[in-house]
Short mmCIF file of C-alpha atoms and ligand atoms in Angstrom, two decimals:
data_model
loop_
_atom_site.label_atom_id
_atom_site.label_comp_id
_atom_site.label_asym_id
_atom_site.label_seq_id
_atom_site.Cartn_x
_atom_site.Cartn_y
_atom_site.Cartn_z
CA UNK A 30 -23.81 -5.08 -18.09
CA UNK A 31 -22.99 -1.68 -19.50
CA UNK A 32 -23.72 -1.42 -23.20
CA UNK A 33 -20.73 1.45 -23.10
CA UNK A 34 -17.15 -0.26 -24.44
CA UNK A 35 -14.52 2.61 -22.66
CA UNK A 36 -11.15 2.37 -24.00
CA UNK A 37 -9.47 2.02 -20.82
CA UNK A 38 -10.30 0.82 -17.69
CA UNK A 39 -8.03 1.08 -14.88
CA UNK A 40 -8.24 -0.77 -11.87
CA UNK A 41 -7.51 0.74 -8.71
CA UNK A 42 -7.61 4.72 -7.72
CA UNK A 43 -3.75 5.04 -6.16
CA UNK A 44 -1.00 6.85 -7.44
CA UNK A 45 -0.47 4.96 -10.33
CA UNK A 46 -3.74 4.77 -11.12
CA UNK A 47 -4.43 8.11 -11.08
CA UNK A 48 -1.64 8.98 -12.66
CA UNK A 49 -2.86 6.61 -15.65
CA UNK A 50 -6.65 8.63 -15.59
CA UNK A 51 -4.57 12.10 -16.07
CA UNK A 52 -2.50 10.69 -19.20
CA UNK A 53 -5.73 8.92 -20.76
CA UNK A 54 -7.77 11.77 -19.77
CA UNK A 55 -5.90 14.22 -21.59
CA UNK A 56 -5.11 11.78 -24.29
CA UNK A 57 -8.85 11.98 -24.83
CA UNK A 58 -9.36 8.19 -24.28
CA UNK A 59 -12.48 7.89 -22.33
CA UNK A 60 -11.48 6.17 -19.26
CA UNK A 61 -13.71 4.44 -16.05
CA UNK A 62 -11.46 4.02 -13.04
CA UNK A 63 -12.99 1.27 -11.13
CA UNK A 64 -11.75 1.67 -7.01
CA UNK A 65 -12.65 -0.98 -4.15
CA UNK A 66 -12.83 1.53 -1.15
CA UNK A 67 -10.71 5.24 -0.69
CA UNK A 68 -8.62 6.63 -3.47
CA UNK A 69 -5.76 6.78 -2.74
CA UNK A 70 -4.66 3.15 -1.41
CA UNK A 71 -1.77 2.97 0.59
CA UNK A 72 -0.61 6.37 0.89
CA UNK A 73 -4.14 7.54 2.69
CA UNK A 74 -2.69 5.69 5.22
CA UNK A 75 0.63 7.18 5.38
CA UNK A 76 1.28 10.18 7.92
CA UNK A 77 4.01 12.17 6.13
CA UNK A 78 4.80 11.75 2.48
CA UNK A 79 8.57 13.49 2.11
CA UNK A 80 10.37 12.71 -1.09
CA UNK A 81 7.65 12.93 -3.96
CA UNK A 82 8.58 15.70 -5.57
CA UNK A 83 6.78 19.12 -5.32
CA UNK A 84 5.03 17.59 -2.46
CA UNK A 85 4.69 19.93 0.14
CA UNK A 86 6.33 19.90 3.57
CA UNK A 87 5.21 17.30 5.74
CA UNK A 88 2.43 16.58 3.19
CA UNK A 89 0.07 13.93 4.67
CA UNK A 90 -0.71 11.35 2.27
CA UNK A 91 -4.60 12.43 2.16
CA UNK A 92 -3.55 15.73 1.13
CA UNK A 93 -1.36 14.70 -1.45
CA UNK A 94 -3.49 12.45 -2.95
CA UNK A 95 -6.66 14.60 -2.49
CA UNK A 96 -4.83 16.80 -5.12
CA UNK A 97 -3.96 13.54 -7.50
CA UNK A 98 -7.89 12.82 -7.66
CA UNK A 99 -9.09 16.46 -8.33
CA UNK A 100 -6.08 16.19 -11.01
CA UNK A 101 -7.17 13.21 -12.43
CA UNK A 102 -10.99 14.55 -12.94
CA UNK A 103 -9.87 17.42 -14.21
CA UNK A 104 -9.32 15.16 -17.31
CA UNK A 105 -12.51 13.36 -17.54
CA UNK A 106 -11.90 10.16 -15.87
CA UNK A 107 -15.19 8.35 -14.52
CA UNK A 108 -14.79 6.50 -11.73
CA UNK A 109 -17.29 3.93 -9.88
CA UNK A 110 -16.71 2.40 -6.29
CA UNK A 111 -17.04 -1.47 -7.13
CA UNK A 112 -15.11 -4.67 -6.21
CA UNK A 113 -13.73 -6.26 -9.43
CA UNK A 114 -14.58 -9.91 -8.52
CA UNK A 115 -13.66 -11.36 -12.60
CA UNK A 116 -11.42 -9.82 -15.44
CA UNK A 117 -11.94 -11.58 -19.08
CA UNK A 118 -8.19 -10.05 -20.22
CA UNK A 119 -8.11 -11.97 -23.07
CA UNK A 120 -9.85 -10.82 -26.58
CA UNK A 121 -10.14 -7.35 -28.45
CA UNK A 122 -12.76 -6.34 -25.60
CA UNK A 123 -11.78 -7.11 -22.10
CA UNK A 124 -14.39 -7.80 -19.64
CA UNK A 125 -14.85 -6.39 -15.64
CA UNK A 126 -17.11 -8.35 -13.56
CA UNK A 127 -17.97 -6.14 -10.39
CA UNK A 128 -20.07 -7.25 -7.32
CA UNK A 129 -22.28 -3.86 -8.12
CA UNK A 130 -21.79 -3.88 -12.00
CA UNK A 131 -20.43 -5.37 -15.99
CA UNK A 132 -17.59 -2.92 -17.47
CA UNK A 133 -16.11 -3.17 -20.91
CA UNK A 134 -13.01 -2.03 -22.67
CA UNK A 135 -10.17 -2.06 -25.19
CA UNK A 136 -7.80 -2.10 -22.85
CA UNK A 137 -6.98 -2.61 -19.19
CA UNK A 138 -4.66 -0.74 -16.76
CA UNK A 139 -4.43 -2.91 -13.46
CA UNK A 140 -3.36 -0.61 -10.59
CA UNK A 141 -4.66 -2.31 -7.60
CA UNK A 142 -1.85 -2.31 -5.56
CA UNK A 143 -1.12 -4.11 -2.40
CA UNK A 144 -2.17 -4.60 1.17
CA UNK A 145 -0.59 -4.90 4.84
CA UNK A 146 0.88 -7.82 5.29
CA UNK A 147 -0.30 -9.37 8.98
CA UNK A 148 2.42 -9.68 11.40
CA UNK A 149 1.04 -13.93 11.93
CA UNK A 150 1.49 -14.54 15.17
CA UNK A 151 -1.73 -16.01 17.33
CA UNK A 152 -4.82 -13.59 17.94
CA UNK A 153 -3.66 -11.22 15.78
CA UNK A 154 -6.53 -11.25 13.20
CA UNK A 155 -9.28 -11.35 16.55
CA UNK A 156 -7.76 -8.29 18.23
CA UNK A 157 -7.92 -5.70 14.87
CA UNK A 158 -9.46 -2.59 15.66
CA UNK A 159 -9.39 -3.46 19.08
CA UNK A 160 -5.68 -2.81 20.00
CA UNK A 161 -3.57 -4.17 16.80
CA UNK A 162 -3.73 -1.62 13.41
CA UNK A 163 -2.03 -1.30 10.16
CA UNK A 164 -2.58 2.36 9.94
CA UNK A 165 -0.71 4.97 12.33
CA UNK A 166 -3.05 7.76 10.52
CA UNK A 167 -6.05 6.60 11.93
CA UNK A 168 -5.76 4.64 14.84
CA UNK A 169 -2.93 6.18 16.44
CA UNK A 170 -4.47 8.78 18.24
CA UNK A 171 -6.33 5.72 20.08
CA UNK A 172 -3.15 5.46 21.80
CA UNK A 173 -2.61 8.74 23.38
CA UNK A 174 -0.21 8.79 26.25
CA UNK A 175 -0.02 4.60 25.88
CA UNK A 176 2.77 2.63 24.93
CA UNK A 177 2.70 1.72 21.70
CA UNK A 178 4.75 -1.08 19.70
CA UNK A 179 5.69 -0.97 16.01
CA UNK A 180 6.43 -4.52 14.50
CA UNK A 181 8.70 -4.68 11.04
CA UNK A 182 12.19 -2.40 10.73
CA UNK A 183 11.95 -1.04 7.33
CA UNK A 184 10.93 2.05 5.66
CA UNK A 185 7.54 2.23 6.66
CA UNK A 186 7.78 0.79 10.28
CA UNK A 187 10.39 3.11 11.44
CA UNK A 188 8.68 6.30 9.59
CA UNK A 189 5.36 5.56 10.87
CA UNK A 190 6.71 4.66 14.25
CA UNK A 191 8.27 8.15 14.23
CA UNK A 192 4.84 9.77 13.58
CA UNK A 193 3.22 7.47 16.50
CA UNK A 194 5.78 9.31 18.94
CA UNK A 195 3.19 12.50 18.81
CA UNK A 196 0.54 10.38 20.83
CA UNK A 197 2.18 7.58 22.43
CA UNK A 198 3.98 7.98 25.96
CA UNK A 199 6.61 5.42 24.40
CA UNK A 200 6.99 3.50 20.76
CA UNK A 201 8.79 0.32 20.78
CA UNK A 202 9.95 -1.03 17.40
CA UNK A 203 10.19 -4.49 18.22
CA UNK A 204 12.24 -5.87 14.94
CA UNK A 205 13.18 -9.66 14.17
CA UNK A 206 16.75 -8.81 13.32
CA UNK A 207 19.81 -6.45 14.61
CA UNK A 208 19.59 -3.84 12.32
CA UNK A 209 16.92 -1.86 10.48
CA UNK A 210 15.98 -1.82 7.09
CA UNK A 211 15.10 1.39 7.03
CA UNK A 212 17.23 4.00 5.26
CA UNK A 213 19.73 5.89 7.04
CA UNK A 214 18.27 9.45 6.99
CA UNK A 215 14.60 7.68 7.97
CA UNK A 216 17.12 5.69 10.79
CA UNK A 217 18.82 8.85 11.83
CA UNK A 218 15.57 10.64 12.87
CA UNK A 219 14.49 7.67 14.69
CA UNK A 220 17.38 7.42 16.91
CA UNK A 221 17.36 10.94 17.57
CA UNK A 222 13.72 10.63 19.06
CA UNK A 223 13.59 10.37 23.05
CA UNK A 224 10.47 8.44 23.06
CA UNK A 225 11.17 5.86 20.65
CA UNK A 226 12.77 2.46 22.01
CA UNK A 227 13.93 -0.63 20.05
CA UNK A 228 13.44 -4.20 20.61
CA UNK A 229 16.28 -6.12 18.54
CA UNK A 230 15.86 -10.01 17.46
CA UNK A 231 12.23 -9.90 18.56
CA UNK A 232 9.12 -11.02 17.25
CA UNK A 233 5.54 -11.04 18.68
CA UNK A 234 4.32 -14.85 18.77
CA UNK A 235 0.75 -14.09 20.87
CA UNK A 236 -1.45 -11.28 21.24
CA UNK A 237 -3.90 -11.49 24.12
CA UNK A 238 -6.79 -9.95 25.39
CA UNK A 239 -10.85 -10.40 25.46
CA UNK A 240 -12.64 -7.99 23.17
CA UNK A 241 -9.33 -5.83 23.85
CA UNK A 242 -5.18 -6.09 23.75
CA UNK A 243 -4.46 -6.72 27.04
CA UNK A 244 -1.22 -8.47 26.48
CA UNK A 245 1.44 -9.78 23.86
CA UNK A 246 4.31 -12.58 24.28
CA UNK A 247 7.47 -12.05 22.20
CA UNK A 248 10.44 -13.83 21.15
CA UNK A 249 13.96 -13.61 21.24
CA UNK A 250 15.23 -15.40 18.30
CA UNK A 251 18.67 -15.40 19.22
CA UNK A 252 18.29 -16.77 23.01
CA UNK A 253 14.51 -18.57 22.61
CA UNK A 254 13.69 -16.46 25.70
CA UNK A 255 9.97 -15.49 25.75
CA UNK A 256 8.75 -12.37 27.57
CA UNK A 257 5.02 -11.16 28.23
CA UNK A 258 4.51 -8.03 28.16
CA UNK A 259 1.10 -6.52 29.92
CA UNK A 260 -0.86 -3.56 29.56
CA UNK A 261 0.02 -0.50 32.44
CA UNK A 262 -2.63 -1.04 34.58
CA UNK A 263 -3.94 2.23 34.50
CA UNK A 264 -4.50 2.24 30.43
CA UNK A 265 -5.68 -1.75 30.29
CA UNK A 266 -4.06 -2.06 26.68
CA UNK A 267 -1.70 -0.78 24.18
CA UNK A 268 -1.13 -0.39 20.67
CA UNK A 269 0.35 -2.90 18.16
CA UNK A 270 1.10 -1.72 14.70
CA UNK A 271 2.26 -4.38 11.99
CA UNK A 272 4.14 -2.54 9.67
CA UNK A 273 6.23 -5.73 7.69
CA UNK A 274 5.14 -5.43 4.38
CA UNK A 275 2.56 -5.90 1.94
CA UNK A 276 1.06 -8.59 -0.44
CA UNK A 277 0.16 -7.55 -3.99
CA UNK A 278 -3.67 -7.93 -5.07
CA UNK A 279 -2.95 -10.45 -7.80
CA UNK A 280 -4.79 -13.37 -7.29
CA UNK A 281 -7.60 -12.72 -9.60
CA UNK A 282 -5.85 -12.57 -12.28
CA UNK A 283 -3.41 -15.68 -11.31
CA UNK A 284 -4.74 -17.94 -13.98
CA UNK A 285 -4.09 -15.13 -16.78
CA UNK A 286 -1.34 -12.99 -16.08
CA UNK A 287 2.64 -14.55 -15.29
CA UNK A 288 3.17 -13.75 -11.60
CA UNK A 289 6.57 -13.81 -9.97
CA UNK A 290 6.51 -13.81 -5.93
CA UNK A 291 2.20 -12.74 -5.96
CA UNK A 292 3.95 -9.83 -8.50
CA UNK A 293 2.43 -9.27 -11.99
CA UNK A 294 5.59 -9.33 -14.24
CA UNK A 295 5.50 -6.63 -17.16
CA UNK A 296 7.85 -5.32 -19.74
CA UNK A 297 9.48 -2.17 -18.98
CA UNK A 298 6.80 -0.67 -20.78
CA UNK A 299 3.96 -2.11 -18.53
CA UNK A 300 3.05 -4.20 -21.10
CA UNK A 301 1.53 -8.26 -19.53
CA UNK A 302 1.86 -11.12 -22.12
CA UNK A 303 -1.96 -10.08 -23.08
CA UNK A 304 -1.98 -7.68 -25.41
CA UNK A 305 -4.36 -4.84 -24.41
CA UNK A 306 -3.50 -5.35 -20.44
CA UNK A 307 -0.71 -3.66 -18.56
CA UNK A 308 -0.03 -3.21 -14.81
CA UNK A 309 1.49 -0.25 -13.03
CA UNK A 310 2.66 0.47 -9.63
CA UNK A 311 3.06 -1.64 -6.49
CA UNK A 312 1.53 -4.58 -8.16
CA UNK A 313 4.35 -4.96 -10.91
CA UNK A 314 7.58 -7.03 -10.22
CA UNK A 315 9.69 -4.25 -9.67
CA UNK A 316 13.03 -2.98 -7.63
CA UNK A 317 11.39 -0.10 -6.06
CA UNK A 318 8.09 0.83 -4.85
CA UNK A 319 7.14 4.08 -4.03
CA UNK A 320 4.63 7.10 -5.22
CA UNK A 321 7.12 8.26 -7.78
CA UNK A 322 7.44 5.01 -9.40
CA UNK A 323 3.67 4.35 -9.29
CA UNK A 324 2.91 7.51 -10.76
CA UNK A 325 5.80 6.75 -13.24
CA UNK A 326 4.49 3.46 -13.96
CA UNK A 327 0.68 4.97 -14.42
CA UNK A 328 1.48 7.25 -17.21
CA UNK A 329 3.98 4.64 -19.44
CA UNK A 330 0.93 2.34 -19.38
CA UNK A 331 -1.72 4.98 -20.43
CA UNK A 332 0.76 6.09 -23.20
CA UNK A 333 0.66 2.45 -24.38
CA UNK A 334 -2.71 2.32 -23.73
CA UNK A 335 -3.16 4.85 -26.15
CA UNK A 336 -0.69 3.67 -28.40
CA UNK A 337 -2.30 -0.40 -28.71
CA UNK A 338 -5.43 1.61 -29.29
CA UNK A 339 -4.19 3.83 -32.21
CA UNK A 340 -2.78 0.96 -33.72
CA UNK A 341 0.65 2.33 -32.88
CA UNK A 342 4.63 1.50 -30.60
CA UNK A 343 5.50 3.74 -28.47
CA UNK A 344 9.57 2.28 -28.15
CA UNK A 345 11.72 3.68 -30.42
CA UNK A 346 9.43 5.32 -32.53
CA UNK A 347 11.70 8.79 -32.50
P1 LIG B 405 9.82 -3.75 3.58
O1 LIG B 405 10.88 -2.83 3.10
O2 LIG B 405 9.55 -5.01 2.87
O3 LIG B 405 10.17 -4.05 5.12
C1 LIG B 405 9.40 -4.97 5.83
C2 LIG B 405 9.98 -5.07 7.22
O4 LIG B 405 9.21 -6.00 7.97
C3 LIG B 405 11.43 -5.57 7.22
O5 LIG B 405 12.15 -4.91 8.23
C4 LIG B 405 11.27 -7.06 7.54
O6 LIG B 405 12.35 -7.57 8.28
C5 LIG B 405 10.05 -7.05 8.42
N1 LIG B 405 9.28 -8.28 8.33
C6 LIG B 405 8.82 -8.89 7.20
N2 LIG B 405 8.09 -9.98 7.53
C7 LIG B 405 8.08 -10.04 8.88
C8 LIG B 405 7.51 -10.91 9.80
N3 LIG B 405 6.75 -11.94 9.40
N4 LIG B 405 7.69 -10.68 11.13
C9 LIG B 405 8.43 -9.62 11.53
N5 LIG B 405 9.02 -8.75 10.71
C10 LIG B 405 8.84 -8.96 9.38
O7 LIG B 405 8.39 -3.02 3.66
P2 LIG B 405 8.04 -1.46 3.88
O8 LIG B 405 8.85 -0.88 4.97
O9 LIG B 405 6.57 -1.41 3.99
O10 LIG B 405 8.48 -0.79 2.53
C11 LIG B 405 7.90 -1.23 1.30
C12 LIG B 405 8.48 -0.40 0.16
O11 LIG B 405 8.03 0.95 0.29
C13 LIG B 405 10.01 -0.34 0.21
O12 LIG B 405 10.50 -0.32 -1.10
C14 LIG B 405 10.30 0.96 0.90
O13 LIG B 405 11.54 1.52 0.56
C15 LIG B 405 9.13 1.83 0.40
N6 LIG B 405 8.83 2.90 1.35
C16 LIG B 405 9.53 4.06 1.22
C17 LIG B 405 9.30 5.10 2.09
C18 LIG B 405 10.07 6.36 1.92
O14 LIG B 405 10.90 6.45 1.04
N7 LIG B 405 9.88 7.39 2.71
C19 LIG B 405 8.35 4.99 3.11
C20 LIG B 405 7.66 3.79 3.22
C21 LIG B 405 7.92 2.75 2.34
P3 LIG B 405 13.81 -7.79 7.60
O15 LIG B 405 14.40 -6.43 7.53
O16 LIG B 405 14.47 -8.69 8.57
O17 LIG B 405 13.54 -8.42 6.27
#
């Protein structure tokens, strides 16, 4: 245990937590970011990042959030690489059990985002890494000149089918309904794109193969009919992405914190029911979750931060 009480900690190194470490930072609060893996969380994994502003064109999400991180130590922050296994929220000094480490503070910023949510049909979790992926950035140049299917028809499917199109011979976006979620413009490019296919009122019930994908059985939920659908022989597998959404990183602090749907539910402010602990980005209950809102998100809870801390509120104080 650290003898060292920081005044913020924030949990998780994406873009709202980053965002949080710049505001603290230069609000001269000293500040630990504590980060599981990779800074960055989801949006290392994303190919193309187009409607943050300032971001540059066809900015990879790497890039852009390489930039965040030298931002954010600009300011100060200290960040360790731990797994947060406990959080004591309640109390004047919150508590962080790690698997590596003890971290204290006055007040707690919980960032940690979300993760991919699995497709759940059978095999799926046997056959990751060795044919099925969550992440077109790295795995899909395993897939050069292969066919490659995309499962899920929103936003992140249809964009990160469109970036799979530069290795595979062929992307199929097999989706359970008619029509994509996806917005139009994202929809637009898709449809424009020789290579890409579409598989409507499908879903993948099996993946097959022994120590690789070899084959996958889907489902038309309008007509029942099932189909199997092998590897070309020459290539002996393919690639199956599972792009349908994520699940929040909540459940540690499910006995604590009000959840709604896995989602921690905050003020507009970022303020939980605890006073002291606030949540920002893809975690929070919220209509709309993308960089801009995280980042958003990150620096209304580090002003509050500051604000519990000074003794101070931040709404309508003119
Ligand atoms: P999402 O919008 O929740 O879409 C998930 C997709 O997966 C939907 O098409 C859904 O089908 C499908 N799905 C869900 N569960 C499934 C299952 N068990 N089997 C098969 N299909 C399933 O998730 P997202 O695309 O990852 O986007 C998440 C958030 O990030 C959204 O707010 C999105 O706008 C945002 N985002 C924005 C951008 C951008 O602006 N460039 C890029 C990426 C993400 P239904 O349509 O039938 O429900």
């Amino acid at each position: 245990m650290q003898d060292k009480i920081y005044d913020v900690i924030i949990i998780g190194a994406g873009p709202a937590g980053l965002s949080a470490a710049i505001y603290t930072g230069r609000a001269r609060l000293s500040t630990l970011i504590i980060e599981k893996e990779k800074d960055g969380g989801q949006i290392v994994i994303t190919a193309e990042i187009d409607n943050y502003p300032g971001s540059l064109p066809h900015e990879s999400g790497p890039s852009l959030i390489g930039r965040m991180v030298e931002q954010a130590q600009r300011f100060g922050a200290e960040k360790v690489y731990d797994t947060v296994v406990e959080a004591n929220l309640t109390g004047d000094v919150k508590r962080v059990k790690c698997k590596k480490g003890e971290y204290a503070a006055h007040t707690i910023i919980i960032a940690s985002g979300a993760h991919p949510r699995p497709i759940g049909c059978v095999g799926e979790r046997e056959l990751i890494g060795k044919g099925v992926s969550y992440c077109a950035t790295c795995d899909g140049a395993f897939f050069e000149d292969m066919d490659i299917y995309v499962v899920g028809g929103g936003d992140t499917a249809v964009e990160e089918a469109i970036y799979l199109t530069k290795f595979g011979r062929k992307v199929t976006v097999i989706h359970r309904r008619d029509q994509l979620r996806a917005i139009k413009s994202i929809q637009d490019r898709a449809f424009q794109n020789e290579k890409m296919n579409f598989m409507w009122d499908t879903v993948v019930t099996e993946l097959h193969g022994d120590g690789i994908l070899e084959s996958m059985t889907v489902k038309n939920v309008k007509t029942g009919e099932e189909t199997v659908i092998h590897a070309n022989e020459d290539d002996g597998t393919f690639g199956v992405f599972g792009f349908v959404g994520f699940l929040p990183e909540s459940a540690l602090y499910a006995d604590q914190l009000a959840l709604r749907n896995g989602y921690i539910v905050t003020d507009d402010n970022m303020h939980t029911e605890i006073p002291g602990v606030f949540a920002a980005g893809d975690i929070r209950e919220k209509s709309l979750r993308q960089v801009i809102t995280a980042a958003a998100d990150g620096a209304i809870a580090a002003m509050e931060a500051n604000a519990y801390i000074e003794g101070y509120c931040l709404v309508n104080a003119g």
